[in-house]
Coordinates of C-alpha atoms in Angstrom, one line a residue:
X1 CA 4.2 -34.6 -61.9
X2 CA 7.9 -34.2 -63.0
X3 CA 10.9 -35.3 -60.9
X4 CA 11.7 -31.6 -60.3
X5 CA 8.1 -30.8 -59.2
X6 CA 8.2 -33.7 -56.7
X7 CA 11.5 -32.5 -55.2
X8 CA 10.2 -29.0 -54.9
X9 CA 7.0 -30.2 -53.2
X10 CA 9.0 -32.2 -50.7
X11 CA 11.2 -29.2 -50.0
X12 CA 8.2 -27.0 -49.4
X13 CA 7.1 -29.2 -46.5
X14 CA 10.2 -28.2 -44.6
X15 CA 9.6 -24.5 -45.0
X16 CA 7.8 -23.3 -41.9
X17 CA 5.5 -20.3 -42.2
X18 CA 6.4 -17.2 -40.2
X19 CA 5.0 -17.5 -36.7
X20 CA 2.3 -15.1 -35.8
X21 CA 2.9 -12.6 -32.9
X22 CA 0.7 -13.3 -29.9
X23 CA 0.5 -9.6 -29.1
X24 CA 1.4 -6.5 -30.9
X25 CA 5.1 -5.9 -30.7
X26 CA 5.8 -9.3 -29.2
X27 CA 8.8 -11.1 -31.0
X28 CA 8.3 -14.6 -32.2
X29 CA 10.2 -17.2 -30.2
X30 CA 12.0 -18.5 -33.3
X31 CA 13.0 -16.1 -36.0
X32 CA 12.3 -17.5 -39.5
X33 CA 15.2 -18.0 -41.9
X34 CA 15.6 -14.8 -43.9
X35 CA 16.8 -16.7 -46.9
X36 CA 14.5 -19.7 -47.8
X37 CA 16.9 -20.6 -50.6
X38 CA 19.4 -22.0 -48.2
X39 CA 17.9 -25.2 -46.8
X40 CA 19.1 -27.1 -43.8
X41 CA 20.0 -30.7 -44.2
X42 CA 16.8 -32.8 -44.3
X43 CA 17.1 -36.5 -43.7
X44 CA 14.8 -38.0 -46.3
X45 CA 14.1 -41.3 -47.9
X46 CA 12.9 -40.4 -51.4
X47 CA 13.5 -41.6 -54.9
X48 CA 14.4 -39.2 -57.7
X49 CA 13.2 -40.6 -61.0
X50 CA 14.6 -39.3 -64.3
X51 CA 13.4 -40.0 -67.8
X52 CA 15.7 -40.8 -70.7
X53 CA 13.0 -41.4 -73.3
X54 CA 9.3 -42.1 -73.1
X55 CA 9.0 -45.5 -71.5
X56 CA 12.5 -45.5 -70.1
X57 CA 13.2 -44.1 -66.7
X58 CA 15.8 -44.6 -64.0
X59 CA 15.9 -43.6 -60.4
X60 CA 18.2 -43.1 -57.4
X61 CA 17.6 -42.4 -53.7
X62 CA 18.1 -39.1 -52.1
X63 CA 18.9 -39.0 -48.4
X64 CA 19.4 -35.2 -47.9
X65 CA 18.6 -32.0 -49.7
X66 CA 21.6 -29.8 -48.9
X67 CA 20.7 -26.7 -51.0
X68 CA 17.9 -25.6 -53.2
X69 CA 17.4 -22.4 -55.3
X70 CA 15.9 -21.3 -58.5
X71 CA 18.3 -18.9 -60.3
X72 CA 17.5 -16.6 -63.1
X73 CA 18.1 -19.4 -65.6
X74 CA 17.5 -22.8 -63.9
X75 CA 16.5 -24.7 -60.8
X76 CA 19.6 -25.7 -58.8
X77 CA 19.8 -28.4 -56.1
X78 CA 22.6 -30.0 -54.2
X79 CA 21.5 -33.4 -52.8
X80 CA 23.1 -36.3 -50.9
X81 CA 22.7 -39.8 -52.4
X82 CA 23.7 -43.2 -50.8
X83 CA 25.0 -44.2 -54.3
X84 CA 26.4 -41.0 -55.8
X85 CA 27.4 -39.1 -52.6
X86 CA 26.9 -35.4 -53.2
X87 CA 25.2 -34.5 -56.5
X88 CA 24.4 -31.3 -58.4
X89 CA 20.9 -31.3 -60.1
X90 CA 19.9 -28.8 -62.7
X91 CA 16.2 -28.6 -63.5
X92 CA 15.8 -31.9 -61.8
X93 CA 18.5 -33.7 -63.8
X94 CA 21.7 -34.9 -62.4
X95 CA 24.7 -32.9 -63.8
X96 CA 27.6 -34.1 -61.6
X97 CA 28.2 -36.3 -58.6
X98 CA 31.3 -36.4 -56.4
X99 CA 31.3 -40.2 -56.8
X100 CA 32.0 -40.2 -60.6
X101 CA 32.5 -36.7 -61.9
X102 CA 36.2 -37.4 -62.4
X103 CA 35.2 -39.7 -65.3
X104 CA 33.2 -37.0 -67.1
X105 CA 35.7 -34.1 -66.5
X106 CA 38.9 -36.0 -67.2
X107 CA 37.4 -37.3 -70.4
X108 CA 36.3 -33.8 -71.5
X109 CA 39.6 -32.0 -70.7
X110 CA 42.7 -34.2 -71.0
X111 CA 42.4 -35.4 -74.6
X112 CA 42.5 -31.7 -75.7
X113 CA 45.1 -30.5 -73.3
X114 CA 47.3 -33.5 -73.9
X115 CA 47.0 -33.1 -77.7
X116 CA 48.0 -29.4 -77.9
X117 CA 51.8 -28.9 -78.1
X118 CA 51.7 -26.0 -75.6
X119 CA 48.4 -24.9 -74.2
X120 CA 48.8 -21.5 -72.7
X121 CA 45.4 -19.7 -73.2
X122 CA 42.2 -21.7 -72.5
X123 CA 38.5 -20.9 -72.7
X124 CA 35.8 -22.9 -71.0
X125 CA 32.2 -22.2 -72.0
X126 CA 29.9 -23.3 -69.2
X127 CA 31.4 -25.5 -66.5
X128 CA 30.4 -23.1 -63.7
X129 CA 30.9 -25.7 -61.0
X130 CA 34.6 -25.4 -62.0
X131 CA 35.6 -29.1 -62.1
X132 CA 36.5 -28.6 -65.8
X133 CA 38.7 -25.7 -64.7
X134 CA 40.3 -27.8 -62.0
X135 CA 41.5 -30.3 -64.6
X136 CA 42.8 -27.5 -66.9
X137 CA 44.8 -26.0 -64.1
X138 CA 46.8 -29.1 -63.6
X139 CA 48.8 -28.0 -66.6
X140 CA 51.6 -25.6 -65.7
X141 CA 51.8 -24.4 -69.3
X142 CA 48.5 -22.6 -68.8
X143 CA 48.9 -18.9 -68.3
X144 CA 45.3 -17.8 -68.6
X145 CA 42.1 -19.6 -68.2
X146 CA 38.7 -18.0 -68.7
X147 CA 35.6 -19.8 -67.4
X148 CA 32.5 -18.2 -69.0
X149 CA 29.1 -19.3 -67.5
X150 CA 25.8 -17.5 -67.9
X151 CA 24.6 -18.4 -64.3
X152 CA 26.7 -16.8 -61.5
X153 CA 24.9 -18.9 -58.9
X154 CA 26.5 -22.1 -60.0
X155 CA 30.1 -21.3 -59.1
X156 CA 29.1 -19.6 -55.8
X157 CA 27.1 -22.7 -54.9
X158 CA 29.9 -25.1 -56.0
X159 CA 32.5 -23.2 -53.9
X160 CA 30.5 -23.8 -50.7
X161 CA 28.8 -27.1 -51.4
X162 CA 31.1 -28.9 -53.9
X163 CA 34.6 -28.1 -52.8
X164 CA 36.2 -31.1 -54.5
X165 CA 34.8 -29.9 -57.8
X166 CA 35.6 -26.3 -57.3
X167 CA 39.1 -27.1 -56.3
X168 CA 41.6 -24.1 -56.3
X169 CA 39.8 -22.3 -59.0
X170 CA 39.0 -19.3 -56.9
X171 CA 42.6 -18.8 -55.6
X172 CA 44.5 -19.6 -58.8
X173 CA 45.5 -16.3 -60.3
X174 CA 45.6 -17.9 -63.8
X175 CA 41.8 -18.4 -63.7
X176 CA 39.1 -15.7 -64.3
X177 CA 35.4 -16.5 -64.0
X178 CA 33.2 -14.4 -66.3
X179 CA 29.5 -14.3 -65.9
X180 CA 28.2 -13.9 -69.5
X181 CA 26.7 -15.8 -72.4
X182 CA 29.5 -17.8 -74.0
X183 CA 28.3 -17.0 -77.5
X184 CA 28.3 -13.3 -76.9
X185 CA 31.7 -13.4 -75.1
X186 CA 33.5 -15.2 -77.9
X187 CA 31.8 -13.2 -80.7
X188 CA 33.1 -10.0 -79.0
X189 CA 36.5 -11.3 -77.8
X190 CA 39.5 -9.8 -79.4
X191 CA 42.1 -12.6 -79.3
X192 CA 42.5 -16.4 -79.7
X193 CA 42.7 -19.4 -77.5
X194 CA 44.9 -22.5 -77.8
X195 CA 42.1 -24.7 -76.3
X196 CA 38.4 -24.1 -76.2
X197 CA 36.3 -26.5 -74.0
X198 CA 32.5 -26.4 -74.3
X199 CA 31.0 -27.8 -71.2
X200 CA 27.5 -26.7 -72.0
X201 CA 24.2 -28.2 -70.7
X202 CA 22.5 -30.4 -73.2
X203 CA 20.6 -28.7 -76.1
X204 CA 17.1 -28.9 -74.6
X205 CA 14.3 -26.7 -75.8
X206 CA 14.0 -24.9 -72.4
X207 CA 17.7 -24.8 -71.6
X208 CA 20.0 -21.8 -71.9
X209 CA 22.7 -23.5 -74.0
X210 CA 21.2 -24.4 -77.3
X211 CA 23.0 -21.7 -79.2
X212 CA 26.3 -23.1 -78.3
X213 CA 25.5 -26.1 -80.5
X214 CA 24.8 -24.2 -83.7
X215 CA 27.0 -24.2 -86.7
X216 CA 27.2 -20.5 -86.5
X217 CA 28.7 -20.7 -83.1
X218 CA 31.2 -23.3 -84.1
X219 CA 32.3 -21.0 -86.9
X220 CA 33.0 -18.4 -84.3
X221 CA 35.0 -20.9 -82.3
X222 CA 37.1 -21.8 -85.3
X223 CA 38.1 -18.1 -85.7
X224 CA 39.0 -17.8 -82.0
X225 CA 41.3 -20.9 -82.1
X226 CA 45.0 -20.2 -82.5
X227 CA 47.0 -21.9 -85.3
X228 CA 47.3 -25.3 -83.6
X229 CA 44.0 -24.8 -81.7
X230 CA 41.9 -27.6 -80.3
X231 CA 38.3 -27.7 -79.1
X232 CA 36.6 -30.2 -76.9
X233 CA 32.8 -30.4 -76.9
X234 CA 30.4 -32.1 -74.5
X235 CA 28.2 -33.9 -77.0
X236 CA 25.4 -35.7 -75.0
X237 CA 24.6 -39.4 -74.6
X238 CA 25.8 -41.7 -77.4
X239 CA 24.5 -45.1 -76.4
X240 CA 22.4 -47.4 -78.6
X241 CA 19.1 -45.8 -77.6
X242 CA 20.1 -42.1 -77.2
X243 CA 22.8 -41.3 -79.9
X244 CA 20.1 -40.1 -82.4
X245 CA 18.8 -37.5 -79.8
X246 CA 21.7 -35.1 -80.5
X247 CA 25.1 -36.8 -80.5
X248 CA 25.3 -37.7 -84.2
X249 CA 23.9 -34.3 -85.1
X250 CA 26.5 -32.5 -83.1
X251 CA 29.3 -34.6 -84.8
X252 CA 27.9 -33.8 -88.2
X253 CA 27.5 -30.1 -87.4
X254 CA 31.1 -29.9 -86.2
X255 CA 32.3 -31.7 -89.4
X256 CA 30.6 -29.1 -91.5
X257 CA 32.9 -26.5 -90.0
X258 CA 36.1 -28.5 -89.2
X259 CA 36.0 -31.2 -91.9
X260 CA 38.1 -34.2 -91.1
X261 CA 39.5 -32.7 -87.9
X262 CA 36.7 -34.0 -85.7
X263 CA 37.3 -37.0 -83.5
X264 CA 34.1 -38.3 -81.6
X265 CA 34.8 -40.4 -78.5
X266 CA 33.0 -41.6 -75.4
X267 CA 33.1 -42.7 -71.8
X268 CA 30.6 -44.3 -69.5
X269 CA 29.4 -42.1 -66.7
X270 CA 27.4 -44.1 -64.1
X271 CA 25.3 -41.2 -62.7
X272 CA 24.2 -40.3 -66.2
X273 CA 23.1 -44.0 -66.9
X274 CA 24.6 -43.7 -70.3
X275 CA 27.7 -43.9 -72.5
X276 CA 28.6 -40.2 -72.8
X277 CA 29.7 -38.6 -76.0
X278 CA 32.4 -36.0 -76.7
X279 CA 34.1 -34.5 -79.7
X280 CA 37.7 -33.4 -80.0
X281 CA 38.2 -30.9 -82.8
X282 CA 41.5 -30.0 -84.4
X283 CA 41.9 -26.8 -86.4
X284 CA 44.8 -28.5 -88.2
X285 CA 45.4 -32.2 -88.8
X286 CA 44.9 -34.8 -86.1
X287 CA 48.5 -35.7 -84.8
X288 CA 49.9 -39.0 -86.1
X289 CA 50.6 -40.2 -82.6
X290 CA 47.0 -39.6 -81.4
X291 CA 46.3 -43.3 -81.5
X292 CA 49.4 -44.5 -79.7
X293 CA 48.8 -45.2 -76.0
X294 CA 52.5 -45.4 -75.1
X295 CA 53.2 -42.0 -76.7
X296 CA 50.1 -40.5 -74.9
X297 CA 51.4 -41.7 -71.6
X298 CA 54.7 -40.1 -72.3
X299 CA 53.1 -36.8 -73.2
X300 CA 51.1 -36.8 -70.0
X301 CA 54.2 -37.6 -68.0
X302 CA 56.0 -34.7 -69.6
X303 CA 53.2 -32.2 -69.1
X304 CA 51.9 -33.2 -65.7
X305 CA 54.8 -34.9 -64.0
X306 CA 54.5 -38.1 -61.9
X307 CA 52.3 -36.6 -59.2
X308 CA 50.0 -35.1 -61.8
X309 CA 49.6 -38.4 -63.7
X310 CA 49.0 -40.2 -60.5
X311 CA 46.3 -37.7 -59.6
X312 CA 44.3 -38.7 -62.6
X313 CA 41.8 -41.5 -61.7
X314 CA 40.5 -42.2 -65.2
X315 CA 42.5 -40.9 -68.1
X316 CA 45.7 -42.4 -69.5
X317 CA 46.9 -43.8 -72.8
X318 CA 45.1 -47.1 -72.5
X319 CA 41.8 -45.4 -71.5
X320 CA 42.3 -43.0 -74.3
X321 CA 42.4 -45.8 -76.8
X322 CA 39.2 -47.2 -75.5
X323 CA 37.5 -43.9 -75.6
X324 CA 38.3 -43.1 -79.3
X325 CA 37.3 -46.5 -80.6
X326 CA 33.5 -46.3 -81.1
X327 CA 31.4 -49.4 -81.8
X328 CA 30.5 -50.2 -85.4
X329 CA 26.8 -49.3 -85.1
X330 CA 27.7 -45.8 -83.8
X331 CA 30.3 -45.2 -86.5
X332 CA 27.7 -46.1 -89.1
X333 CA 25.1 -43.8 -87.5
X334 CA 27.6 -40.9 -87.7
X335 CA 28.2 -41.6 -91.4
X336 CA 24.5 -41.7 -92.2
X337 CA 23.6 -38.5 -90.2
X338 CA 22.7 -35.6 -92.5
X339 CA 21.1 -33.2 -90.0
X340 CA 23.0 -30.1 -88.8
X341 CA 22.1 -27.7 -86.0
X342 CA 21.8 -24.0 -87.1
X343 CA 19.9 -21.0 -85.9
X344 CA 17.2 -21.8 -88.4
X345 CA 17.1 -25.5 -87.7
X346 CA 17.7 -26.3 -84.0
X347 CA 17.7 -29.8 -82.8
X348 CA 16.7 -30.7 -79.2
X349 CA 17.2 -33.6 -77.0
X350 CA 14.2 -35.2 -75.3
X351 CA 14.5 -33.6 -71.9

């Protein structure tokens, strides 16, 4: 039985059947909850086990199931964990936790926003829980932000159950949430963006996001980037045992479209139990100062101000330098990779 099946089985134990009427017309003493998707807090002591590869699993304890619902596209759960605090699970796999999501989201957003000379128009594909948008909206230069997620349930759930991630997205007039497939939206969009951020679920065979990793989609993204446009791509795990799953293929696919303007980088996210990979993509040349920590700190100070810089818990010039310097074995693996993801040759991660 999968981790998701076990969780659903546990939840079902707390759903009481509708009480039978003793007599015709007699009302039950307790009215059943009309919406079984909204679960009350259940104090539990269970372990959620997740599989990275056959023969390699990890687990964490769950103390409460705060919310559970199966949307049109995926199974969504909000749980409490003694280690990770409140966590979002999609199809049984942890996607974000309030304990360490700042590492993932700051790493995804700020290298791109910092590198662009004046990011005014930004597109986020995926990222429905809106933590990616929260980081983008720190930049006062942003005039318009479009968050495009295929599943409307995610942002609604995040607003209620993950307020630290959702932030001020709903009240910031610069931000618009669009419920649509990101590929379709960009293909039909008449305009360009200064920054595109792809915060898409991993390219699994059963997931809704695989098309956002195809070369054909990256070609569309290139067309939709402005002259100095930059794109950031969530690129899956890149540690020693997992980089071959998709990371090196994503890097190689991006290079087939953007040539030498691709900068792979990484950050360790504890709740993912892995070094996590990203790619920064420049439509033009990579800036000369991109590998200068002191200059990066100066750019952040100018764009965010002292309060904005102090609000970042992970990203700064020194952290940036660590992120963009990959180990030798991973650089060699990227050089040797010859596979590319296309519509006719998709490449899936294990899960």
